[in-house]
CSV table of N, CA, C and O in Angstrom, one decimal:
chain,number,residue,atom,x,y,z
U,19,UNK,N,90.7,105.3,96.3
U,19,UNK,CA,89.4,104.8,96.7
U,19,UNK,C,89.5,103.2,96.7
U,19,UNK,O,90.3,102.7,95.9
U,20,UNK,N,88.6,102.6,97.4
U,20,UNK,CA,88.5,101.2,97.4
U,20,UNK,C,87.1,100.7,97.5
U,20,UNK,O,86.2,101.5,97.9
U,21,UNK,N,86.8,99.5,97.0
U,21,UNK,CA,85.5,98.9,97.2
U,21,UNK,C,85.6,97.9,98.3
U,21,UNK,O,86.6,97.3,98.5
U,22,UNK,N,84.5,97.7,99.0
U,22,UNK,CA,84.4,96.8,100.1
U,22,UNK,C,84.9,95.4,99.8
U,22,UNK,O,85.6,94.8,100.6
U,23,UNK,N,84.5,94.9,98.6
U,23,UNK,CA,84.8,93.5,98.3
U,23,UNK,C,86.0,93.4,97.4
U,23,UNK,O,86.3,92.3,96.9
U,24,UNK,N,86.8,94.5,97.4
U,24,UNK,CA,88.1,94.5,96.6
U,24,UNK,C,89.2,93.9,97.5
U,24,UNK,O,89.3,94.1,98.7
U,25,UNK,N,90.0,93.0,96.9
U,25,UNK,CA,91.1,92.4,97.6
U,25,UNK,C,92.1,93.5,98.0
U,25,UNK,O,92.4,94.4,97.2
U,26,UNK,N,92.6,93.4,99.2
U,26,UNK,CA,93.6,94.4,99.7
U,26,UNK,C,94.9,94.3,98.9
U,26,UNK,O,95.7,95.2,98.9
U,27,UNK,N,95.1,93.2,98.2
U,27,UNK,CA,96.3,93.0,97.4
U,27,UNK,C,96.4,94.0,96.3
U,27,UNK,O,97.5,94.2,95.8
U,28,UNK,N,95.3,94.5,95.9
U,28,UNK,CA,95.3,95.6,94.8
U,28,UNK,C,96.2,96.7,95.3
U,28,UNK,O,96.8,97.4,94.5
U,29,UNK,N,96.2,97.0,96.6
U,29,UNK,CA,96.9,98.2,97.1
U,29,UNK,C,98.1,97.7,97.9
U,29,UNK,O,99.0,98.5,98.2
U,30,UNK,N,98.1,96.5,98.3
U,30,UNK,CA,99.2,95.9,99.2
U,30,UNK,C,99.6,94.5,98.8
U,30,UNK,O,99.1,93.5,99.4
U,31,UNK,N,100.3,94.4,97.7
U,31,UNK,CA,100.6,93.1,97.1
U,31,UNK,C,101.3,92.1,98.0
U,31,UNK,O,101.3,90.9,97.8
U,32,UNK,N,102.0,92.6,99.1
U,32,UNK,CA,102.6,91.7,100.0
U,32,UNK,C,101.7,90.7,100.7
U,32,UNK,O,102.1,89.7,101.3
U,33,UNK,N,100.4,91.0,100.6
U,33,UNK,CA,99.4,90.1,101.2
U,33,UNK,C,98.8,89.1,100.2
U,33,UNK,O,97.9,88.4,100.5
U,34,UNK,N,99.5,89.0,99.0
U,34,UNK,CA,99.0,88.0,98.0
U,34,UNK,C,99.3,86.6,98.5
U,34,UNK,O,100.3,86.4,99.2
U,35,UNK,N,98.5,85.7,98.0
U,35,UNK,CA,98.7,84.2,98.3
U,35,UNK,C,98.7,83.9,99.8
U,35,UNK,O,99.7,83.2,100.3
U,36,UNK,N,97.7,84.4,100.6
U,36,UNK,CA,97.8,84.1,102.0
U,36,UNK,C,97.6,82.6,102.2
U,36,UNK,O,97.0,81.9,101.4
U,37,UNK,N,98.1,82.1,103.4
U,37,UNK,CA,98.0,80.7,103.8
U,37,UNK,C,97.2,80.7,105.1
U,37,UNK,O,97.3,81.6,105.9
U,38,UNK,N,96.6,79.6,105.4
U,38,UNK,CA,95.8,79.4,106.6
U,38,UNK,C,96.4,78.3,107.4
U,38,UNK,O,96.8,77.2,106.9
U,39,UNK,N,96.6,78.6,108.7
U,39,UNK,CA,97.2,77.6,109.6
U,39,UNK,C,96.2,76.5,109.9
U,39,UNK,O,95.0,76.8,110.3
U,40,UNK,N,96.6,75.3,109.8
U,40,UNK,CA,95.7,74.1,110.1
U,40,UNK,C,96.0,73.6,111.5
U,40,UNK,O,97.1,73.9,112.1
U,41,UNK,N,95.1,72.8,112.1
U,41,UNK,CA,95.4,72.3,113.5
U,41,UNK,C,96.6,71.5,113.7
U,41,UNK,O,97.2,71.5,114.7
U,42,UNK,N,97.1,70.9,112.6
U,42,UNK,CA,98.3,70.1,112.7
U,42,UNK,C,99.6,70.9,112.5
U,42,UNK,O,100.7,70.4,112.5
U,43,UNK,N,99.5,72.2,112.4
U,43,UNK,CA,100.6,73.1,112.2
U,43,UNK,C,101.0,73.3,110.8
U,43,UNK,O,101.8,74.2,110.5
U,44,UNK,N,100.5,72.6,109.8
U,44,UNK,CA,100.7,72.8,108.4
U,44,UNK,C,99.8,74.0,108.0
U,44,UNK,O,99.0,74.5,108.7
U,45,UNK,N,100.0,74.4,106.7
U,45,UNK,CA,99.2,75.5,106.2
U,45,UNK,C,98.6,75.0,104.8
U,45,UNK,O,99.1,74.1,104.2
U,46,UNK,N,97.5,75.7,104.5
U,46,UNK,CA,96.9,75.5,103.1
U,46,UNK,C,96.7,76.9,102.5
U,46,UNK,O,96.5,77.9,103.3
U,47,UNK,N,96.6,76.9,101.2
U,47,UNK,CA,96.3,78.2,100.6
U,47,UNK,C,94.9,78.7,101.0
U,47,UNK,O,94.0,77.9,101.1
U,48,UNK,N,94.8,80.0,101.2
U,48,UNK,CA,93.5,80.6,101.4
U,48,UNK,C,92.7,80.5,100.2
U,48,UNK,O,93.2,80.5,99.1
U,49,UNK,N,91.4,80.3,100.3
U,49,UNK,CA,90.4,80.2,99.2
U,49,UNK,C,90.3,81.5,98.4
U,49,UNK,O,90.0,81.5,97.2
U,50,UNK,N,90.6,82.6,99.1
U,50,UNK,CA,90.6,83.9,98.4
U,50,UNK,C,91.4,84.9,99.2
U,50,UNK,O,91.8,84.6,100.3
U,51,UNK,N,91.6,86.0,98.6
U,51,UNK,CA,92.4,87.1,99.3
U,51,UNK,C,91.5,87.8,100.3
U,51,UNK,O,90.3,87.7,100.3
U,52,UNK,N,92.2,88.5,101.2
U,52,UNK,CA,91.5,89.3,102.2
U,52,UNK,C,90.9,90.5,101.5
U,52,UNK,O,91.6,91.1,100.7
U,53,UNK,N,89.7,90.9,101.9
U,53,UNK,CA,89.1,92.1,101.3
U,53,UNK,C,89.0,93.2,102.4
U,53,UNK,O,89.2,93.0,103.5
U,54,UNK,N,88.7,94.4,101.9
U,54,UNK,CA,88.4,95.5,102.8
U,54,UNK,C,87.3,95.2,103.7
U,54,UNK,O,87.3,95.5,104.9
U,55,UNK,N,86.2,94.6,103.2
U,55,UNK,CA,85.1,94.2,104.1
U,55,UNK,C,85.6,93.3,105.2
U,55,UNK,O,85.2,93.4,106.3
U,56,UNK,N,86.5,92.3,104.9
U,56,UNK,CA,87.0,91.4,105.9
U,56,UNK,C,87.7,92.2,107.0
U,56,UNK,O,87.5,91.9,108.2
U,57,UNK,N,88.5,93.2,106.6
U,57,UNK,CA,89.2,94.0,107.6
U,57,UNK,C,88.2,94.7,108.5
U,57,UNK,O,88.3,94.7,109.8
U,58,UNK,N,87.2,95.3,107.9
U,58,UNK,CA,86.2,96.0,108.7
U,58,UNK,C,85.3,95.2,109.6
U,58,UNK,O,84.9,95.6,110.7
U,59,UNK,N,85.1,93.9,109.2
U,59,UNK,CA,84.3,93.0,110.0
U,59,UNK,C,85.0,92.0,110.8
U,59,UNK,O,84.5,91.1,111.4
U,60,UNK,N,86.4,92.1,110.9
U,60,UNK,CA,87.2,91.2,111.6
U,60,UNK,C,87.1,89.8,111.1
U,60,UNK,O,87.1,88.8,111.9
U,61,UNK,N,86.9,89.6,109.8
U,61,UNK,CA,86.7,88.3,109.2
U,61,UNK,C,87.9,87.9,108.3
U,61,UNK,O,87.8,87.1,107.5
U,62,UNK,N,89.0,88.6,108.5
U,62,UNK,CA,90.2,88.5,107.6
U,62,UNK,C,91.0,87.2,107.9
U,62,UNK,O,91.8,86.8,107.1
U,63,UNK,N,90.9,86.7,109.2
U,63,UNK,CA,91.7,85.6,109.6
U,63,UNK,C,92.9,86.0,110.3
U,63,UNK,O,93.8,85.2,110.7
U,64,UNK,N,93.0,87.3,110.6
U,64,UNK,CA,94.2,87.8,111.4
U,64,UNK,C,93.9,87.6,112.9
U,64,UNK,O,92.9,87.2,113.3
U,65,UNK,N,94.9,87.9,113.7
U,65,UNK,CA,94.8,87.7,115.1
U,65,UNK,C,95.5,88.9,115.8
U,65,UNK,O,96.1,89.8,115.2
U,66,UNK,N,95.5,88.9,117.1
U,66,UNK,CA,96.3,89.9,117.9
U,66,UNK,C,97.5,89.2,118.4
U,66,UNK,O,98.4,89.9,119.0
U,67,UNK,N,97.6,87.9,118.3
U,67,UNK,CA,98.8,87.2,118.8
U,67,UNK,C,98.9,87.3,120.3
U,67,UNK,O,100.0,87.3,120.8
U,68,UNK,N,97.8,87.3,121.0
U,68,UNK,CA,97.8,87.5,122.4
U,68,UNK,C,97.3,86.3,123.2
U,68,UNK,O,97.0,86.4,124.4
U,69,UNK,N,97.3,85.2,122.6
U,69,UNK,CA,96.8,84.0,123.3
U,69,UNK,C,98.0,82.9,123.5
U,69,UNK,O,99.1,83.3,123.4
U,70,UNK,N,97.6,81.7,123.6
U,70,UNK,CA,98.6,80.6,123.7
U,70,UNK,C,98.4,79.6,122.6
U,70,UNK,O,98.9,78.4,122.8
U,71,UNK,N,97.8,79.9,121.5
U,71,UNK,CA,97.7,79.0,120.4
U,71,UNK,C,99.0,78.9,119.6
U,71,UNK,O,99.9,79.8,119.7
U,72,UNK,N,99.0,78.0,118.7
U,72,UNK,CA,100.2,77.9,117.8
U,72,UNK,C,100.3,79.2,116.9
U,72,UNK,O,101.4,79.6,116.7
U,73,UNK,N,99.2,79.7,116.5
U,73,UNK,CA,99.2,80.9,115.7
U,73,UNK,C,99.8,82.1,116.5
U,73,UNK,O,100.6,82.9,116.0
U,74,UNK,N,99.4,82.2,117.8
U,74,UNK,CA,99.9,83.3,118.7
U,74,UNK,C,101.4,83.1,118.9
U,74,UNK,O,102.1,84.1,118.9
U,75,UNK,N,101.9,81.9,118.9
U,75,UNK,CA,103.3,81.7,119.0
U,75,UNK,C,104.1,82.2,117.8
U,75,UNK,O,105.1,82.8,117.9
U,76,UNK,N,103.5,82.0,116.6
U,76,UNK,CA,104.1,82.5,115.4
U,76,UNK,C,104.0,84.0,115.3
U,76,UNK,O,105.0,84.6,114.9
U,77,UNK,N,103.0,84.6,115.8
U,77,UNK,CA,102.9,86.1,115.9
U,77,UNK,C,104.0,86.6,116.8
U,77,UNK,O,104.7,87.6,116.4
U,78,UNK,N,104.2,86.0,117.9
U,78,UNK,CA,105.2,86.4,118.9
U,78,UNK,C,106.6,86.3,118.3
U,78,UNK,O,107.4,87.2,118.4
U,79,UNK,N,106.9,85.2,117.6
U,79,UNK,CA,108.2,84.9,117.0
U,79,UNK,C,108.5,85.9,115.9
U,79,UNK,O,109.6,86.3,115.7
U,80,UNK,N,107.4,86.4,115.2
U,80,UNK,CA,107.6,87.4,114.1
U,80,UNK,C,107.7,88.8,114.7
U,80,UNK,O,107.8,89.8,113.9
U,81,UNK,N,107.5,89.0,116.0
U,81,UNK,CA,107.5,90.3,116.6
U,81,UNK,C,106.2,91.0,116.4
U,81,UNK,O,106.1,92.2,116.5
U,82,UNK,N,105.2,90.2,116.3
U,82,UNK,CA,103.8,90.8,116.1
U,82,UNK,C,102.9,90.4,117.2
U,82,UNK,O,101.7,90.3,117.0
U,83,UNK,N,103.4,90.3,118.4
U,83,UNK,CA,102.6,90.0,119.6
U,83,UNK,C,101.7,91.2,119.9
U,83,UNK,O,101.7,92.2,119.2
U,84,UNK,N,101.1,91.1,121.0
U,84,UNK,CA,100.0,92.1,121.4
U,84,UNK,C,100.6,93.5,121.5
U,84,UNK,O,99.9,94.5,121.2
U,85,UNK,N,101.9,93.7,121.8
U,85,UNK,CA,102.4,95.1,121.9
U,85,UNK,C,103.2,95.6,120.7
U,85,UNK,O,103.8,96.6,120.7
U,86,UNK,N,103.2,94.8,119.6
U,86,UNK,CA,104.0,95.2,118.4
U,86,UNK,C,103.6,96.5,117.9
U,86,UNK,O,104.6,97.3,117.5
U,87,UNK,N,102.4,96.9,117.8
U,87,UNK,CA,102.1,98.3,117.2
U,87,UNK,C,102.7,99.4,118.0
U,87,UNK,O,102.9,100.5,117.5
U,88,UNK,N,103.0,99.2,119.3
U,88,UNK,CA,103.7,100.2,120.1
U,88,UNK,C,105.2,100.2,119.9
U,88,UNK,O,105.8,101.2,120.3
U,89,UNK,N,105.7,99.1,119.4
U,89,UNK,CA,107.2,99.0,119.3
U,89,UNK,C,107.7,99.2,117.9
U,89,UNK,O,108.9,99.5,117.7
U,90,UNK,N,106.9,99.0,116.9
U,90,UNK,CA,107.4,99.0,115.5
U,90,UNK,C,106.7,100.1,114.7
U,90,UNK,O,105.5,100.5,114.9
U,91,UNK,N,107.4,100.7,113.7
U,91,UNK,CA,106.7,101.6,112.8
U,91,UNK,C,105.6,100.8,112.0
U,91,UNK,O,105.8,99.6,111.8
U,92,UNK,N,104.5,101.4,111.7
U,92,UNK,CA,103.4,100.7,111.1
U,92,UNK,C,103.8,100.0,109.8
U,92,UNK,O,103.3,98.8,109.6
U,93,UNK,N,104.6,100.6,109.0
U,93,UNK,CA,105.0,99.9,107.7
U,93,UNK,C,105.7,98.6,108.0
U,93,UNK,O,105.5,97.6,107.4
U,94,UNK,N,106.6,98.6,109.0
U,94,UNK,CA,107.4,97.4,109.4
U,94,UNK,C,106.4,96.3,110.0
U,94,UNK,O,106.5,95.1,109.7
U,95,UNK,N,105.5,96.8,110.8
U,95,UNK,CA,104.6,95.9,111.4
U,95,UNK,C,103.7,95.2,110.4
U,95,UNK,O,103.6,94.0,110.4
U,96,UNK,N,103.2,95.9,109.4
U,96,UNK,CA,102.4,95.4,108.3
U,96,UNK,C,103.2,94.4,107.5
U,96,UNK,O,102.7,93.3,107.1
U,97,UNK,N,104.5,94.7,107.2
U,97,UNK,CA,105.3,93.8,106.4
U,97,UNK,C,105.5,92.5,107.2
U,97,UNK,O,105.4,91.4,106.6
U,98,UNK,N,105.7,92.5,108.5
U,98,UNK,CA,105.8,91.3,109.3
U,98,UNK,C,104.5,90.5,109.3
U,98,UNK,O,104.4,89.3,109.2
U,99,UNK,N,103.4,91.2,109.5
U,99,UNK,CA,102.0,90.6,109.5
U,99,UNK,C,101.7,89.9,108.2
U,99,UNK,O,101.1,88.8,108.3
U,100,UNK,N,102.2,90.4,107.1
U,100,UNK,CA,102.0,89.7,105.8
U,100,UNK,C,102.6,88.4,105.7
U,100,UNK,O,102.2,87.6,104.8
U,101,UNK,N,103.6,88.1,106.5
U,101,UNK,CA,104.3,86.8,106.4
U,101,UNK,C,103.7,85.7,107.2
U,101,UNK,O,104.0,84.6,107.1
U,102,UNK,N,102.7,86.1,108.0
U,102,UNK,CA,102.1,85.1,108.9
U,102,UNK,C,100.9,84.4,108.3
U,102,UNK,O,100.1,85.0,107.5
U,103,UNK,N,100.6,83.2,108.7
U,103,UNK,CA,99.4,82.5,108.2
U,103,UNK,C,98.2,83.1,108.9
U,103,UNK,O,98.2,83.7,110.0
U,104,UNK,N,97.0,82.8,108.3
U,104,UNK,CA,95.7,83.3,108.8
U,104,UNK,C,95.2,82.2,109.8
U,104,UNK,O,95.5,81.0,109.7
U,105,UNK,N,94.4,82.7,110.7
U,105,UNK,CA,93.7,81.8,111.7
U,105,UNK,C,92.6,80.9,111.0
U,105,UNK,O,92.3,79.8,111.5
U,106,UNK,N,92.0,81.4,110.0
U,106,UNK,CA,90.9,80.8,109.3
U,106,UNK,C,90.8,81.4,107.9
U,106,UNK,O,91.4,82.4,107.6
U,107,UNK,N,90.0,80.7,107.1
U,107,UNK,CA,89.8,81.2,105.7
U,107,UNK,C,89.1,82.6,105.8
U,107,UNK,O,88.2,82.8,106.6
U,108,UNK,N,89.5,83.6,105.0
U,108,UNK,CA,88.9,84.9,105.0
U,108,UNK,C,87.4,84.8,104.8
U,108,UNK,O,87.0,84.1,103.9
U,109,UNK,N,86.7,85.5,105.6
U,109,UNK,CA,85.2,85.5,105.5
U,109,UNK,C,84.5,84.4,106.2
U,109,UNK,O,83.3,84.3,106.2
U,110,UNK,N,85.2,83.4,106.7
U,110,UNK,CA,84.6,82.2,107.2
U,110,UNK,C,84.2,82.3,108.7
U,110,UNK,O,83.2,81.8,109.1
U,111,UNK,N,84.9,83.1,109.4
U,111,UNK,CA,84.7,83.3,110.9
U,111,UNK,C,85.1,84.7,111.2
U,111,UNK,O,85.4,85.5,110.3
U,112,UNK,N,85.1,85.1,112.5
U,112,UNK,CA,85.5,86.4,112.9
U,112,UNK,C,86.4,86.3,114.2
U,112,UNK,O,86.2,85.3,114.9
U,113,UNK,N,87.3,87.2,114.3
U,113,UNK,CA,88.2,87.3,115.4
U,113,UNK,C,88.7,88.7,115.5
U,113,UNK,O,89.2,89.3,114.5
U,114,UNK,N,88.6,89.3,116.7
U,114,UNK,CA,89.2,90.6,116.8
U,114,UNK,C,90.7,90.5,116.6
U,114,UNK,O,91.3,89.5,116.9
U,115,UNK,N,91.2,91.5,115.9
U,115,UNK,CA,92.6,91.3,115.4
U,115,UNK,C,93.2,92.7,115.0
U,115,UNK,O,92.6,93.7,115.2
U,116,UNK,N,94.4,92.5,114.4
U,116,UNK,CA,95.1,93.7,113.9
U,116,UNK,C,94.5,94.2,112.6
U,116,UNK,O,95.1,95.0,111.9
U,117,UNK,N,93.3,93.7,112.2
U,117,UNK,CA,92.6,94.1,111.0
U,117,UNK,C,92.5,95.6,110.9
U,117,UNK,O,92.7,96.2,109.9
U,118,UNK,N,92.2,96.3,112.0
U,118,UNK,CA,92.0,97.7,112.0
U,118,UNK,C,93.3,98.4,111.8
U,118,UNK,O,93.4,99.5,111.2
U,119,UNK,N,94.4,97.9,112.4
U,119,UNK,CA,95.7,98.5,112.2
U,119,UNK,C,96.1,98.4,110.7
U,119,UNK,O,96.6,99.3,110.1
U,120,UNK,N,95.8,97.2,110.1
U,120,UNK,CA,96.1,97.0,108.7
U,120,UNK,C,95.2,98.0,107.8
U,120,UNK,O,95.7,98.6,106.9
U,121,UNK,N,94.0,98.1,108.2
U,121,UNK,CA,93.1,99.0,107.5
U,121,UNK,C,93.6,100.5,107.6
U,121,UNK,O,93.6,101.2,106.6
U,122,UNK,N,94.1,100.9,108.7
U,122,UNK,CA,94.7,102.2,108.9
U,122,UNK,C,95.9,102.4,108.0
U,122,UNK,O,96.0,103.4,107.4
U,123,UNK,N,96.7,101.4,107.9
U,123,UNK,CA,97.9,101.5,107.0
U,123,UNK,C,97.4,101.6,105.5
U,123,UNK,O,98.0,102.4,104.8
U,124,UNK,N,96.4,100.9,105.1
U,124,UNK,CA,95.9,100.9,103.8
U,124,UNK,C,95.3,102.3,103.5
U,124,UNK,O,95.4,102.8,102.3
U,125,UNK,N,94.7,103.0,104.5
U,125,UNK,CA,94.2,104.3,104.3
U,125,UNK,C,95.4,105.3,104.2
U,125,UNK,O,95.2,106.4,103.5
U,126,UNK,N,96.5,105.0,104.8
U,126,UNK,CA,97.7,105.9,104.8
U,126,UNK,C,98.4,105.9,103.4
U,126,UNK,O,98.9,106.9,103.0
U,127,UNK,N,98.4,104.7,102.8
U,127,UNK,CA,99.3,104.6,101.6
U,127,UNK,C,98.6,105.1,100.3
U,127,UNK,O,97.6,105.3,100.0
């Protein structure tokens, strides 16, 4: 079981210490961890990696572009996703993303 405001790191420690991509290409530590609520509301800071931003380029380089879930086993995809910076601070904004894929993985484990 999980609580909506519980950090996902309780169940998936590889998402500890997330970093947020800044406009200049550097990163800063996230103010807090991603929660289950963030995943459900698409406010986790994740992306689909399907655009032409610097973040999308990083997703593509990590093998996490728009078609990654069709090419990789879910556990490998999630492991790669955990290495990527966030688009924004968790809970600060929203963006459709792989949040639902990550949530599905969390329900599996």
